[in-house]
mmCIF file of N, CA and C and ligand atoms in Angstrom:
data_model
loop_
_atom_site.group_PDB
_atom_site.id
_atom_site.type_symbol
_atom_site.label_atom_id
_atom_site.label_comp_id
_atom_site.label_asym_id
_atom_site.label_seq_id
_atom_site.Cartn_x
_atom_site.Cartn_y
_atom_site.Cartn_z
ATOM 1 N N MET A 1 86.466 107.615 112.296
ATOM 2 C CA MET A 1 85.587 107.849 111.144
ATOM 3 C C MET A 1 84.648 106.654 110.940
ATOM 4 N N GLU A 2 83.421 106.976 110.634
ATOM 5 C CA GLU A 2 82.410 105.935 110.435
ATOM 6 C C GLU A 2 82.801 105.030 109.262
ATOM 7 N N ASN A 3 82.538 103.772 109.423
ATOM 8 C CA ASN A 3 82.820 102.807 108.353
ATOM 9 C C ASN A 3 84.283 102.597 108.026
ATOM 10 N N CYS A 4 85.168 103.037 108.917
ATOM 11 C CA CYS A 4 86.589 102.762 108.722
ATOM 12 C C CYS A 4 86.958 101.582 109.624
ATOM 13 N N ILE A 5 87.434 100.526 109.005
ATOM 14 C CA ILE A 5 87.725 99.302 109.751
ATOM 15 C C ILE A 5 88.815 99.529 110.794
ATOM 16 N N PHE A 6 89.794 100.369 110.494
ATOM 17 C CA PHE A 6 90.869 100.607 111.459
ATOM 18 C C PHE A 6 90.399 101.511 112.608
ATOM 19 N N CYS A 7 89.506 102.467 112.331
ATOM 20 C CA CYS A 7 88.927 103.244 113.429
ATOM 21 C C CYS A 7 88.132 102.310 114.349
ATOM 22 N N LYS A 8 87.453 101.352 113.762
ATOM 23 C CA LYS A 8 86.695 100.379 114.569
ATOM 24 C C LYS A 8 87.641 99.518 115.405
ATOM 25 N N ILE A 9 88.789 99.186 114.850
ATOM 26 C CA ILE A 9 89.787 98.415 115.606
ATOM 27 C C ILE A 9 90.322 99.260 116.763
ATOM 28 N N ILE A 10 90.635 100.525 116.500
ATOM 29 C CA ILE A 10 91.113 101.430 117.568
ATOM 30 C C ILE A 10 90.067 101.514 118.685
ATOM 31 N N ASN A 11 88.804 101.624 118.299
ATOM 32 C CA ASN A 11 87.710 101.766 119.286
ATOM 33 C C ASN A 11 87.260 100.438 119.888
ATOM 34 N N LYS A 12 87.984 99.348 119.533
ATOM 35 C CA LYS A 12 87.690 98.003 120.049
ATOM 36 C C LYS A 12 86.314 97.493 119.648
ATOM 37 N N GLU A 13 85.755 98.058 118.606
ATOM 38 C CA GLU A 13 84.483 97.533 118.072
ATOM 39 C C GLU A 13 84.758 96.260 117.276
ATOM 40 N N ILE A 14 85.992 96.163 116.770
ATOM 41 C CA ILE A 14 86.448 94.945 116.084
ATOM 42 C C ILE A 14 87.684 94.470 116.843
ATOM 43 N N PRO A 15 87.746 93.176 117.181
ATOM 44 C CA PRO A 15 88.904 92.698 117.961
ATOM 45 C C PRO A 15 90.185 92.680 117.139
ATOM 46 N N SER A 16 91.302 92.828 117.829
ATOM 47 C CA SER A 16 92.603 92.736 117.152
ATOM 48 C C SER A 16 93.626 92.236 118.160
ATOM 49 N N TYR A 17 94.770 91.818 117.652
ATOM 50 C CA TYR A 17 95.860 91.362 118.511
ATOM 51 C C TYR A 17 96.798 92.533 118.732
ATOM 52 N N SER A 18 96.659 93.151 119.906
ATOM 53 C CA SER A 18 97.386 94.380 120.215
ATOM 54 C C SER A 18 98.873 94.127 120.453
ATOM 55 N N VAL A 19 99.692 94.980 119.886
ATOM 56 C CA VAL A 19 101.139 94.915 120.082
ATOM 57 C C VAL A 19 101.607 96.090 120.947
ATOM 58 N N TYR A 20 101.058 97.266 120.679
ATOM 59 C CA TYR A 20 101.461 98.482 121.405
ATOM 60 C C TYR A 20 100.354 99.519 121.252
ATOM 61 N N GLU A 21 100.151 100.274 122.331
ATOM 62 C CA GLU A 21 99.150 101.342 122.255
ATOM 63 C C GLU A 21 99.555 102.491 123.141
ATOM 64 N N ASP A 22 99.408 103.704 122.661
ATOM 65 C CA ASP A 22 99.519 104.886 123.516
ATOM 66 C C ASP A 22 98.491 105.905 123.034
ATOM 67 N N GLU A 23 98.620 107.155 123.463
ATOM 68 C CA GLU A 23 97.570 108.122 123.116
ATOM 69 C C GLU A 23 97.560 108.482 121.623
ATOM 70 N N ASP A 24 98.661 108.203 120.942
ATOM 71 C CA ASP A 24 98.777 108.636 119.543
ATOM 72 C C ASP A 24 98.649 107.520 118.509
ATOM 73 N N ILE A 25 99.130 106.331 118.873
ATOM 74 C CA ILE A 25 99.181 105.253 117.879
ATOM 75 C C ILE A 25 98.647 103.937 118.434
ATOM 76 N N TYR A 26 98.323 103.048 117.506
ATOM 77 C CA TYR A 26 97.962 101.681 117.863
ATOM 78 C C TYR A 26 98.729 100.760 116.924
ATOM 79 N N ALA A 27 99.337 99.728 117.463
ATOM 80 C CA ALA A 27 100.038 98.733 116.645
ATOM 81 C C ALA A 27 99.413 97.381 116.935
ATOM 82 N N PHE A 28 99.126 96.637 115.879
ATOM 83 C CA PHE A 28 98.431 95.348 116.028
ATOM 84 C C PHE A 28 98.825 94.420 114.886
ATOM 85 N N LEU A 29 98.597 93.133 115.100
ATOM 86 C CA LEU A 29 98.976 92.156 114.075
ATOM 87 C C LEU A 29 98.089 92.264 112.849
ATOM 88 N N ASP A 30 98.729 92.303 111.692
ATOM 89 C CA ASP A 30 97.973 92.238 110.436
ATOM 90 C C ASP A 30 97.371 90.840 110.317
ATOM 91 N N ILE A 31 96.116 90.808 109.938
ATOM 92 C CA ILE A 31 95.378 89.551 109.883
ATOM 93 C C ILE A 31 96.006 88.550 108.899
ATOM 94 N N THR A 32 96.698 89.045 107.898
ATOM 95 C CA THR A 32 97.256 88.137 106.880
ATOM 96 C C THR A 32 98.564 87.479 107.316
ATOM 97 N N GLN A 33 99.294 88.093 108.271
ATOM 98 C CA GLN A 33 100.570 87.514 108.742
ATOM 99 C C GLN A 33 101.441 87.043 107.567
ATOM 100 N N THR A 34 101.696 87.939 106.650
ATOM 101 C CA THR A 34 102.539 87.617 105.488
ATOM 102 C C THR A 34 103.808 86.892 105.930
ATOM 103 N N THR A 35 104.418 87.413 106.978
ATOM 104 C CA THR A 35 105.415 86.634 107.716
ATOM 105 C C THR A 35 105.044 86.737 109.194
ATOM 106 N N LYS A 36 105.576 85.844 109.994
ATOM 107 C CA LYS A 36 105.229 85.807 111.432
ATOM 108 C C LYS A 36 105.552 87.146 112.106
ATOM 109 N N GLY A 37 104.545 87.754 112.699
ATOM 110 C CA GLY A 37 104.748 89.016 113.402
ATOM 111 C C GLY A 37 104.371 90.243 112.586
ATOM 112 N N HIS A 38 103.965 90.059 111.341
ATOM 113 C CA HIS A 38 103.536 91.173 110.468
ATOM 114 C C HIS A 38 102.594 92.096 111.250
ATOM 115 N N THR A 39 103.041 93.323 111.428
ATOM 116 C CA THR A 39 102.357 94.281 112.308
ATOM 117 C C THR A 39 101.991 95.540 111.548
ATOM 118 N N LEU A 40 100.880 96.143 111.922
ATOM 119 C CA LEU A 40 100.476 97.431 111.355
ATOM 120 C C LEU A 40 100.571 98.496 112.439
ATOM 121 N N VAL A 41 101.129 99.631 112.092
ATOM 122 C CA VAL A 41 101.197 100.780 113.004
ATOM 123 C C VAL A 41 100.297 101.867 112.421
ATOM 124 N N ILE A 42 99.344 102.315 113.220
ATOM 125 C CA ILE A 42 98.398 103.317 112.698
ATOM 126 C C ILE A 42 98.260 104.503 113.658
ATOM 127 N N PRO A 43 98.069 105.704 113.099
ATOM 128 C CA PRO A 43 97.741 106.826 113.977
ATOM 129 C C PRO A 43 96.313 106.659 114.480
ATOM 130 N N LYS A 44 96.051 107.077 115.725
ATOM 131 C CA LYS A 44 94.673 106.983 116.226
ATOM 132 C C LYS A 44 93.773 107.982 115.521
ATOM 133 N N LYS A 45 94.367 109.075 115.098
ATOM 134 C CA LYS A 45 93.596 110.062 114.332
ATOM 135 C C LYS A 45 93.378 109.499 112.924
ATOM 136 N N HIS A 46 92.155 109.528 112.458
ATOM 137 C CA HIS A 46 91.883 109.010 111.113
ATOM 138 C C HIS A 46 92.438 109.957 110.052
ATOM 139 N N ILE A 47 93.465 109.497 109.378
ATOM 140 C CA ILE A 47 93.928 110.201 108.183
ATOM 141 C C ILE A 47 94.067 109.151 107.087
ATOM 142 N N THR A 48 93.931 109.581 105.863
ATOM 143 C CA THR A 48 93.815 108.616 104.772
ATOM 144 C C THR A 48 95.143 107.993 104.378
ATOM 145 N N ASP A 49 96.144 108.840 104.209
ATOM 146 C CA ASP A 49 97.408 108.344 103.651
ATOM 147 C C ASP A 49 98.533 109.327 103.959
ATOM 148 N N ILE A 50 99.705 109.073 103.412
ATOM 149 C CA ILE A 50 100.899 109.876 103.714
ATOM 150 C C ILE A 50 100.700 111.356 103.367
ATOM 151 N N PHE A 51 99.849 111.611 102.379
ATOM 152 C CA PHE A 51 99.641 112.995 101.937
ATOM 153 C C PHE A 51 98.858 113.807 102.965
ATOM 154 N N ASP A 52 98.294 113.124 103.944
ATOM 155 C CA ASP A 52 97.408 113.732 104.936
ATOM 156 C C ASP A 52 98.118 114.186 106.226
ATOM 157 N N TYR A 53 99.364 113.722 106.428
ATOM 158 C CA TYR A 53 100.058 114.033 107.682
ATOM 159 C C TYR A 53 100.524 115.486 107.713
ATOM 160 N N ASP A 54 100.358 116.161 108.867
ATOM 161 C CA ASP A 54 101.125 117.397 109.049
ATOM 162 C C ASP A 54 102.431 117.000 109.743
ATOM 163 N N ASP A 55 103.362 117.937 109.832
ATOM 164 C CA ASP A 55 104.694 117.622 110.370
ATOM 165 C C ASP A 55 104.607 117.018 111.771
ATOM 166 N N GLU A 56 103.703 117.577 112.587
ATOM 167 C CA GLU A 56 103.614 117.164 113.984
ATOM 168 C C GLU A 56 103.131 115.714 114.113
ATOM 169 N N LEU A 57 102.077 115.373 113.377
ATOM 170 C CA LEU A 57 101.554 114.004 113.454
ATOM 171 C C LEU A 57 102.573 113.011 112.879
ATOM 172 N N ALA A 58 103.234 113.414 111.804
ATOM 173 C CA ALA A 58 104.256 112.533 111.208
ATOM 174 C C ALA A 58 105.368 112.267 112.221
ATOM 175 N N ALA A 59 105.804 113.310 112.906
ATOM 176 C CA ALA A 59 106.882 113.149 113.888
ATOM 177 C C ALA A 59 106.446 112.192 114.996
ATOM 178 N N VAL A 60 105.229 112.378 115.458
ATOM 179 C CA VAL A 60 104.715 111.541 116.545
ATOM 180 C C VAL A 60 104.605 110.074 116.098
ATOM 181 N N VAL A 61 104.010 109.841 114.951
ATOM 182 C CA VAL A 61 103.742 108.463 114.514
ATOM 183 C C VAL A 61 105.039 107.760 114.106
ATOM 184 N N PHE A 62 105.801 108.387 113.212
ATOM 185 C CA PHE A 62 106.973 107.696 112.668
ATOM 186 C C PHE A 62 108.090 107.538 113.701
ATOM 187 N N SER A 63 108.119 108.438 114.685
ATOM 188 C CA SER A 63 109.179 108.321 115.702
ATOM 189 C C SER A 63 108.989 107.089 116.588
ATOM 190 N N LYS A 64 107.774 106.535 116.589
ATOM 191 C CA LYS A 64 107.511 105.376 117.449
ATOM 192 C C LYS A 64 107.754 104.043 116.750
ATOM 193 N N VAL A 65 107.999 104.103 115.460
ATOM 194 C CA VAL A 65 108.186 102.864 114.702
ATOM 195 C C VAL A 65 109.459 102.107 115.118
ATOM 196 N N PRO A 66 110.605 102.799 115.295
ATOM 197 C CA PRO A 66 111.820 102.031 115.614
ATOM 198 C C PRO A 66 111.716 101.197 116.887
ATOM 199 N N LYS A 67 111.028 101.694 117.913
ATOM 200 C CA LYS A 67 110.952 100.887 119.144
ATOM 201 C C LYS A 67 110.090 99.647 118.955
ATOM 202 N N ILE A 68 109.093 99.752 118.095
ATOM 203 C CA ILE A 68 108.280 98.564 117.807
ATOM 204 C C ILE A 68 109.113 97.577 116.985
ATOM 205 N N ALA A 69 109.871 98.108 116.020
ATOM 206 C CA ALA A 69 110.750 97.250 115.201
ATOM 207 C C ALA A 69 111.763 96.525 116.088
ATOM 208 N N ARG A 70 112.366 97.255 117.013
ATOM 209 C CA ARG A 70 113.363 96.631 117.917
ATOM 210 C C ARG A 70 112.727 95.555 118.786
ATOM 211 N N SER A 71 111.480 95.800 119.209
ATOM 212 C CA SER A 71 110.829 94.793 120.064
ATOM 213 C C SER A 71 110.545 93.528 119.257
ATOM 214 N N MET A 72 110.274 93.702 117.967
ATOM 215 C CA MET A 72 110.048 92.521 117.118
ATOM 216 C C MET A 72 111.347 91.749 116.949
ATOM 217 N N GLU A 73 112.427 92.490 116.785
ATOM 218 C CA GLU A 73 113.735 91.845 116.623
ATOM 219 C C GLU A 73 114.092 91.019 117.867
ATOM 220 N N LYS A 74 113.735 91.567 119.027
ATOM 221 C CA LYS A 74 114.011 90.831 120.273
ATOM 222 C C LYS A 74 113.071 89.644 120.436
ATOM 223 N N ALA A 75 111.808 89.831 120.008
ATOM 224 C CA ALA A 75 110.808 88.767 120.183
ATOM 225 C C ALA A 75 111.074 87.564 119.284
ATOM 226 N N PHE A 76 111.664 87.831 118.114
ATOM 227 C CA PHE A 76 111.876 86.755 117.137
ATOM 228 C C PHE A 76 113.370 86.619 116.832
ATOM 229 N N PRO A 77 114.062 85.770 117.575
ATOM 230 C CA PRO A 77 115.511 85.644 117.391
ATOM 231 C C PRO A 77 115.903 85.188 115.991
ATOM 232 N N ASP A 78 114.966 84.547 115.281
ATOM 233 C CA ASP A 78 115.270 84.096 113.907
ATOM 234 C C ASP A 78 115.022 85.177 112.861
ATOM 235 N N MET A 79 114.581 86.352 113.295
ATOM 236 C CA MET A 79 114.322 87.454 112.357
ATOM 237 C C MET A 79 115.646 88.009 111.838
ATOM 238 N N GLN A 80 115.749 88.090 110.501
ATOM 239 C CA GLN A 80 117.009 88.521 109.881
ATOM 240 C C GLN A 80 116.939 89.941 109.340
ATOM 241 N N GLY A 81 115.730 90.497 109.293
ATOM 242 C CA GLY A 81 115.565 91.844 108.741
ATOM 243 C C GLY A 81 114.106 92.247 108.825
ATOM 244 N N LEU A 82 113.792 93.440 108.332
ATOM 245 C CA LEU A 82 112.415 93.917 108.420
ATOM 246 C C LEU A 82 112.135 94.871 107.262
ATOM 247 N N ASN A 83 111.043 94.637 106.560
ATOM 248 C CA ASN A 83 110.613 95.594 105.535
ATOM 249 C C ASN A 83 109.515 96.472 106.111
ATOM 250 N N MET A 84 109.674 97.767 105.894
ATOM 251 C CA MET A 84 108.661 98.740 106.290
ATOM 252 C C MET A 84 107.957 99.153 105.016
ATOM 253 N N VAL A 85 106.655 98.946 104.951
ATOM 254 C CA VAL A 85 105.919 99.242 103.714
ATOM 255 C C VAL A 85 104.761 100.168 104.046
ATOM 256 N N ASN A 86 104.584 101.158 103.223
ATOM 257 C CA ASN A 86 103.500 102.113 103.438
ATOM 258 C C ASN A 86 102.860 102.413 102.081
ATOM 259 N N ASN A 87 101.707 101.797 101.847
ATOM 260 C CA ASN A 87 101.023 101.956 100.565
ATOM 261 C C ASN A 87 100.095 103.164 100.609
ATOM 262 N N ASN A 88 100.130 103.956 99.573
ATOM 263 C CA ASN A 88 99.336 105.181 99.533
ATOM 264 C C ASN A 88 98.548 105.286 98.241
ATOM 265 N N LYS A 89 97.256 105.165 98.386
ATOM 266 C CA LYS A 89 96.272 105.199 97.303
ATOM 267 C C LYS A 89 96.234 103.846 96.567
ATOM 268 N N GLU A 90 95.090 103.637 95.946
ATOM 269 C CA GLU A 90 94.793 102.341 95.326
ATOM 270 C C GLU A 90 95.868 101.915 94.325
ATOM 271 N N MET A 91 96.361 102.874 93.551
ATOM 272 C CA MET A 91 97.389 102.578 92.548
ATOM 273 C C MET A 91 98.617 101.932 93.191
ATOM 274 N N ALA A 92 98.860 102.308 94.442
ATOM 275 C CA ALA A 92 100.032 101.806 95.164
ATOM 276 C C ALA A 92 99.657 100.687 96.138
ATOM 277 N N TYR A 93 98.563 99.999 95.846
ATOM 278 C CA TYR A 93 98.110 98.820 96.596
ATOM 279 C C TYR A 93 97.498 99.118 97.955
ATOM 280 N N GLN A 94 97.136 100.380 98.221
ATOM 281 C CA GLN A 94 96.452 100.637 99.500
ATOM 282 C C GLN A 94 95.033 100.076 99.407
ATOM 283 N N SER A 95 94.635 99.299 100.413
ATOM 284 C CA SER A 95 93.285 98.732 100.397
ATOM 285 C C SER A 95 92.461 99.179 101.595
ATOM 286 N N VAL A 96 93.124 99.649 102.658
ATOM 287 C CA VAL A 96 92.407 100.229 103.797
ATOM 288 C C VAL A 96 92.825 101.698 103.870
ATOM 289 N N PHE A 97 91.833 102.587 103.803
ATOM 290 C CA PHE A 97 92.151 104.001 103.629
ATOM 291 C C PHE A 97 92.187 104.762 104.950
ATOM 292 N N HIS A 98 92.888 104.157 105.899
ATOM 293 C CA HIS A 98 93.301 104.785 107.161
ATOM 294 C C HIS A 98 94.802 104.512 107.186
ATOM 295 N N SER A 99 95.595 105.562 107.160
ATOM 296 C CA SER A 99 97.040 105.401 106.988
ATOM 297 C C SER A 99 97.635 104.345 107.918
ATOM 298 N N HIS A 100 98.513 103.533 107.381
ATOM 299 C CA HIS A 100 99.149 102.485 108.192
ATOM 300 C C HIS A 100 100.519 102.140 107.641
ATOM 301 N N ILE A 101 101.371 101.722 108.549
ATOM 302 C CA ILE A 101 102.726 101.302 108.173
ATOM 303 C C ILE A 101 102.829 99.811 108.467
ATOM 304 N N HIS A 102 103.182 99.052 107.436
ATOM 305 C CA HIS A 102 103.395 97.606 107.629
ATOM 306 C C HIS A 102 104.818 97.390 108.137
ATOM 307 N N LEU A 103 104.952 96.600 109.190
ATOM 308 C CA LEU A 103 106.273 96.132 109.629
ATOM 309 C C LEU A 103 106.290 94.630 109.369
ATOM 310 N N ILE A 104 107.124 94.230 108.429
ATOM 311 C CA ILE A 104 107.111 92.827 107.985
ATOM 312 C C ILE A 104 108.464 92.181 108.278
ATOM 313 N N PRO A 105 108.508 91.357 109.332
ATOM 314 C CA PRO A 105 109.778 90.699 109.670
ATOM 315 C C PRO A 105 110.214 89.774 108.544
ATOM 316 N N ARG A 106 111.517 89.695 108.328
ATOM 317 C CA ARG A 106 112.058 88.821 107.285
ATOM 318 C C ARG A 106 112.926 87.739 107.912
ATOM 319 N N TYR A 107 112.679 86.523 107.462
ATOM 320 C CA TYR A 107 113.339 85.366 108.052
ATOM 321 C C TYR A 107 114.284 84.667 107.082
ATOM 322 N N THR A 108 113.825 84.515 105.837
ATOM 323 C CA THR A 108 114.664 83.899 104.802
ATOM 324 C C THR A 108 114.345 84.584 103.475
ATOM 325 N N LYS A 109 115.225 84.404 102.491
ATOM 326 C CA LYS A 109 114.954 84.989 101.172
ATOM 327 C C LYS A 109 113.736 84.361 100.517
ATOM 328 N N LYS A 110 113.359 83.198 101.018
ATOM 329 C CA LYS A 110 112.214 82.500 100.418
ATOM 330 C C LYS A 110 110.960 82.605 101.288
ATOM 331 N N ASP A 111 110.928 83.543 102.221
ATOM 332 C CA ASP A 111 109.684 83.691 102.984
ATOM 333 C C ASP A 111 108.630 84.342 102.083
ATOM 334 N N ASP A 112 107.461 84.678 102.632
ATOM 335 C CA ASP A 112 106.341 85.037 101.759
ATOM 336 C C ASP A 112 106.221 86.516 101.430
ATOM 337 N N PHE A 113 107.306 87.271 101.600
ATOM 338 C CA PHE A 113 107.288 88.675 101.201
ATOM 339 C C PHE A 113 108.262 88.898 100.060
ATOM 340 N N ALA A 114 107.834 89.651 99.060
ATOM 341 C CA ALA A 114 108.732 89.963 97.932
ATOM 342 C C ALA A 114 108.509 91.408 97.506
ATOM 343 N N LEU A 115 109.569 92.028 97.074
ATOM 344 C CA LEU A 115 109.505 93.423 96.633
ATOM 345 C C LEU A 115 110.509 93.573 95.509
ATOM 346 N N THR A 116 110.057 94.137 94.406
ATOM 347 C CA THR A 116 110.960 94.261 93.259
ATOM 348 C C THR A 116 111.198 95.723 92.926
ATOM 349 N N PHE A 117 112.445 96.110 92.811
ATOM 350 C CA PHE A 117 112.788 97.440 92.320
ATOM 351 C C PHE A 117 113.546 97.270 91.010
ATOM 352 N N LYS A 118 112.908 97.620 89.909
ATOM 353 C CA LYS A 118 113.586 97.516 88.626
ATOM 354 C C LYS A 118 114.581 98.669 88.499
ATOM 355 N N ASP A 119 115.743 98.379 87.947
ATOM 356 C CA ASP A 119 116.753 99.424 87.764
ATOM 357 C C ASP A 119 116.578 100.072 86.398
ATOM 358 N N ASN A 120 115.984 101.279 86.394
ATOM 359 C CA ASN A 120 115.794 102.016 85.138
ATOM 360 C C ASN A 120 116.803 103.146 84.994
ATOM 361 N N GLY A 121 117.819 103.115 85.823
ATOM 362 C CA GLY A 121 118.804 104.201 85.870
ATOM 363 C C GLY A 121 119.399 104.563 84.510
ATOM 364 N N LYS A 122 119.602 103.555 83.682
ATOM 365 C CA LYS A 122 120.259 103.814 82.382
ATOM 366 C C LYS A 122 119.375 104.616 81.423
ATOM 367 N N LYS A 123 118.066 104.662 81.703
ATOM 368 C CA LYS A 123 117.149 105.389 80.810
ATOM 369 C C LYS A 123 117.145 106.896 81.100
ATOM 370 N N TYR A 124 117.803 107.300 82.175
ATOM 371 C CA TYR A 124 117.759 108.707 82.596
ATOM 372 C C TYR A 124 119.127 109.360 82.449
ATOM 373 N N THR A 125 119.153 110.466 81.695
ATOM 374 C CA THR A 125 120.398 111.235 81.569
ATOM 375 C C THR A 125 120.556 112.084 82.822
ATOM 376 N N SER A 126 121.727 112.646 82.976
ATOM 377 C CA SER A 126 121.998 113.530 84.108
ATOM 378 C C SER A 126 121.072 114.744 84.071
ATOM 379 N N GLU A 127 120.823 115.255 82.855
ATOM 380 C CA GLU A 127 119.916 116.422 82.713
ATOM 381 C C GLU A 127 118.500 116.047 83.168
ATOM 382 N N MET A 128 118.049 114.859 82.769
ATOM 383 C CA MET A 128 116.707 114.411 83.178
ATOM 384 C C MET A 128 116.627 114.283 84.705
ATOM 385 N N MET A 129 117.658 113.711 85.297
ATOM 386 C CA MET A 129 117.666 113.534 86.760
ATOM 387 C C MET A 129 117.620 114.897 87.456
ATOM 388 N N THR A 130 118.409 115.837 86.948
ATOM 389 C CA THR A 130 118.443 117.178 87.549
ATOM 390 C C THR A 130 117.058 117.823 87.466
ATOM 391 N N LYS A 131 116.428 117.681 86.290
ATOM 392 C CA LYS A 131 115.106 118.287 86.087
ATOM 393 C C LYS A 131 114.053 117.661 87.013
ATOM 394 N N ILE A 132 114.105 116.348 87.149
ATOM 395 C CA ILE A 132 113.136 115.647 88.013
ATOM 396 C C ILE A 132 113.314 116.084 89.467
ATOM 397 N N ALA A 133 114.570 116.086 89.910
ATOM 398 C CA ALA A 133 114.841 116.478 91.308
ATOM 399 C C ALA A 133 114.371 117.910 91.556
ATOM 400 N N LYS A 134 114.639 118.794 90.586
ATOM 401 C CA LYS A 134 114.272 120.204 90.750
ATOM 402 C C LYS A 134 112.749 120.374 90.806
ATOM 403 N N SER A 135 112.030 119.583 89.996
ATOM 404 C CA SER A 135 110.572 119.738 89.977
ATOM 405 C C SER A 135 109.954 119.358 91.322
ATOM 406 N N ILE A 136 110.563 118.397 92.004
ATOM 407 C CA ILE A 136 110.069 118.032 93.349
ATOM 408 C C ILE A 136 110.490 119.112 94.350
ATOM 409 N N GLN A 137 111.776 119.447 94.253
ATOM 410 C CA GLN A 137 112.358 120.454 95.176
ATOM 411 C C GLN A 137 111.543 121.745 95.192
ATOM 412 N N GLU A 138 111.103 122.171 94.026
ATOM 413 C CA GLU A 138 110.372 123.442 93.915
ATOM 414 C C GLU A 138 109.021 123.410 94.628
ATOM 415 N N GLU A 139 108.505 122.199 94.863
ATOM 416 C CA GLU A 139 107.191 122.085 95.502
ATOM 417 C C GLU A 139 107.284 121.886 97.003
ATOM 418 N N ILE A 140 108.491 121.699 97.534
ATOM 419 C CA ILE A 140 108.621 121.471 98.975
ATOM 420 C C ILE A 140 108.338 122.756 99.750
ATOM 421 N N GLU A 141 107.409 122.639 100.706
ATOM 422 C CA GLU A 141 106.994 123.841 101.455
ATOM 423 C C GLU A 141 107.787 123.985 102.738
HETATM 424 P P1 LIG B 201 97.101 97.848 102.525
HETATM 425 O O1 LIG B 201 96.784 96.860 101.444
HETATM 426 O O2 LIG B 201 96.059 98.952 102.589
HETATM 427 O O3 LIG B 201 98.494 98.389 102.493
HETATM 428 O O4 LIG B 201 97.036 97.033 103.867
HETATM 429 C C1 LIG B 201 95.864 96.803 104.574
HETATM 430 C C2 LIG B 201 96.146 95.658 105.504
HETATM 431 O O5 LIG B 201 95.116 95.601 106.452
HETATM 432 C C3 LIG B 201 96.200 94.298 104.805
HETATM 433 O O6 LIG B 201 97.499 93.729 104.955
HETATM 434 C C4 LIG B 201 95.127 93.477 105.535
HETATM 435 O O7 LIG B 201 95.535 92.172 105.815
HETATM 436 C C5 LIG B 201 94.927 94.266 106.809
HETATM 437 N N1 LIG B 201 93.581 94.143 107.333
HETATM 438 C C6 LIG B 201 92.418 94.367 106.665
HETATM 439 N N2 LIG B 201 91.374 94.161 107.485
HETATM 440 C C7 LIG B 201 91.880 93.800 108.687
HETATM 441 C C8 LIG B 201 91.285 93.462 109.946
HETATM 442 O O8 LIG B 201 90.071 93.447 110.130
HETATM 443 N N3 LIG B 201 92.134 93.155 110.968
HETATM 444 C C9 LIG B 201 93.484 93.174 110.809
HETATM 445 N N4 LIG B 201 94.232 92.848 111.873
HETATM 446 N N5 LIG B 201 94.081 93.478 109.645
HETATM 447 C C10 LIG B 201 93.293 93.797 108.596
HETATM 448 ZN ZN1 LIG B 202 89.998 105.355 110.303
#
């Protein structure tokens, strides 16, 4: 897609540090390197976000993530874990609107990646939880 920075990276119009490439996906180092080895995995087909995948493209793209993760684990013996992050839409911190999965190696609790999940469980009754789950369930195609 015109004016998409990641499409330009796929087409080699903009240089990148390649990690893996095949006919379906491209994986390359994120320029910010939040932690050493921070990698982005993108479909070669321009789609905006998670809401854009059909089952087939999702299967193709996401099935290739574990082998890239394992290669990072082998490449960095000091790696203790890995966060997989996928931001969708501006509200959720997406800044490049070509779908991508961040693979962020974790080395120590004090490295430069942080993620907070607040526990709001006590605010939800069992009835509320059932209703919420059902409202999603009813929309699954
Ligand atoms: P988002 O905020 O959309 O989840 O992530 C977009 C990511 O793309 C950011 O982490 C940012 O560092 C990365 N990024 C933006 N422009 C470029 C670029 O030109 N080259 C590379 N390698 N990464 C980029
Ligand atoms: Zn694109």
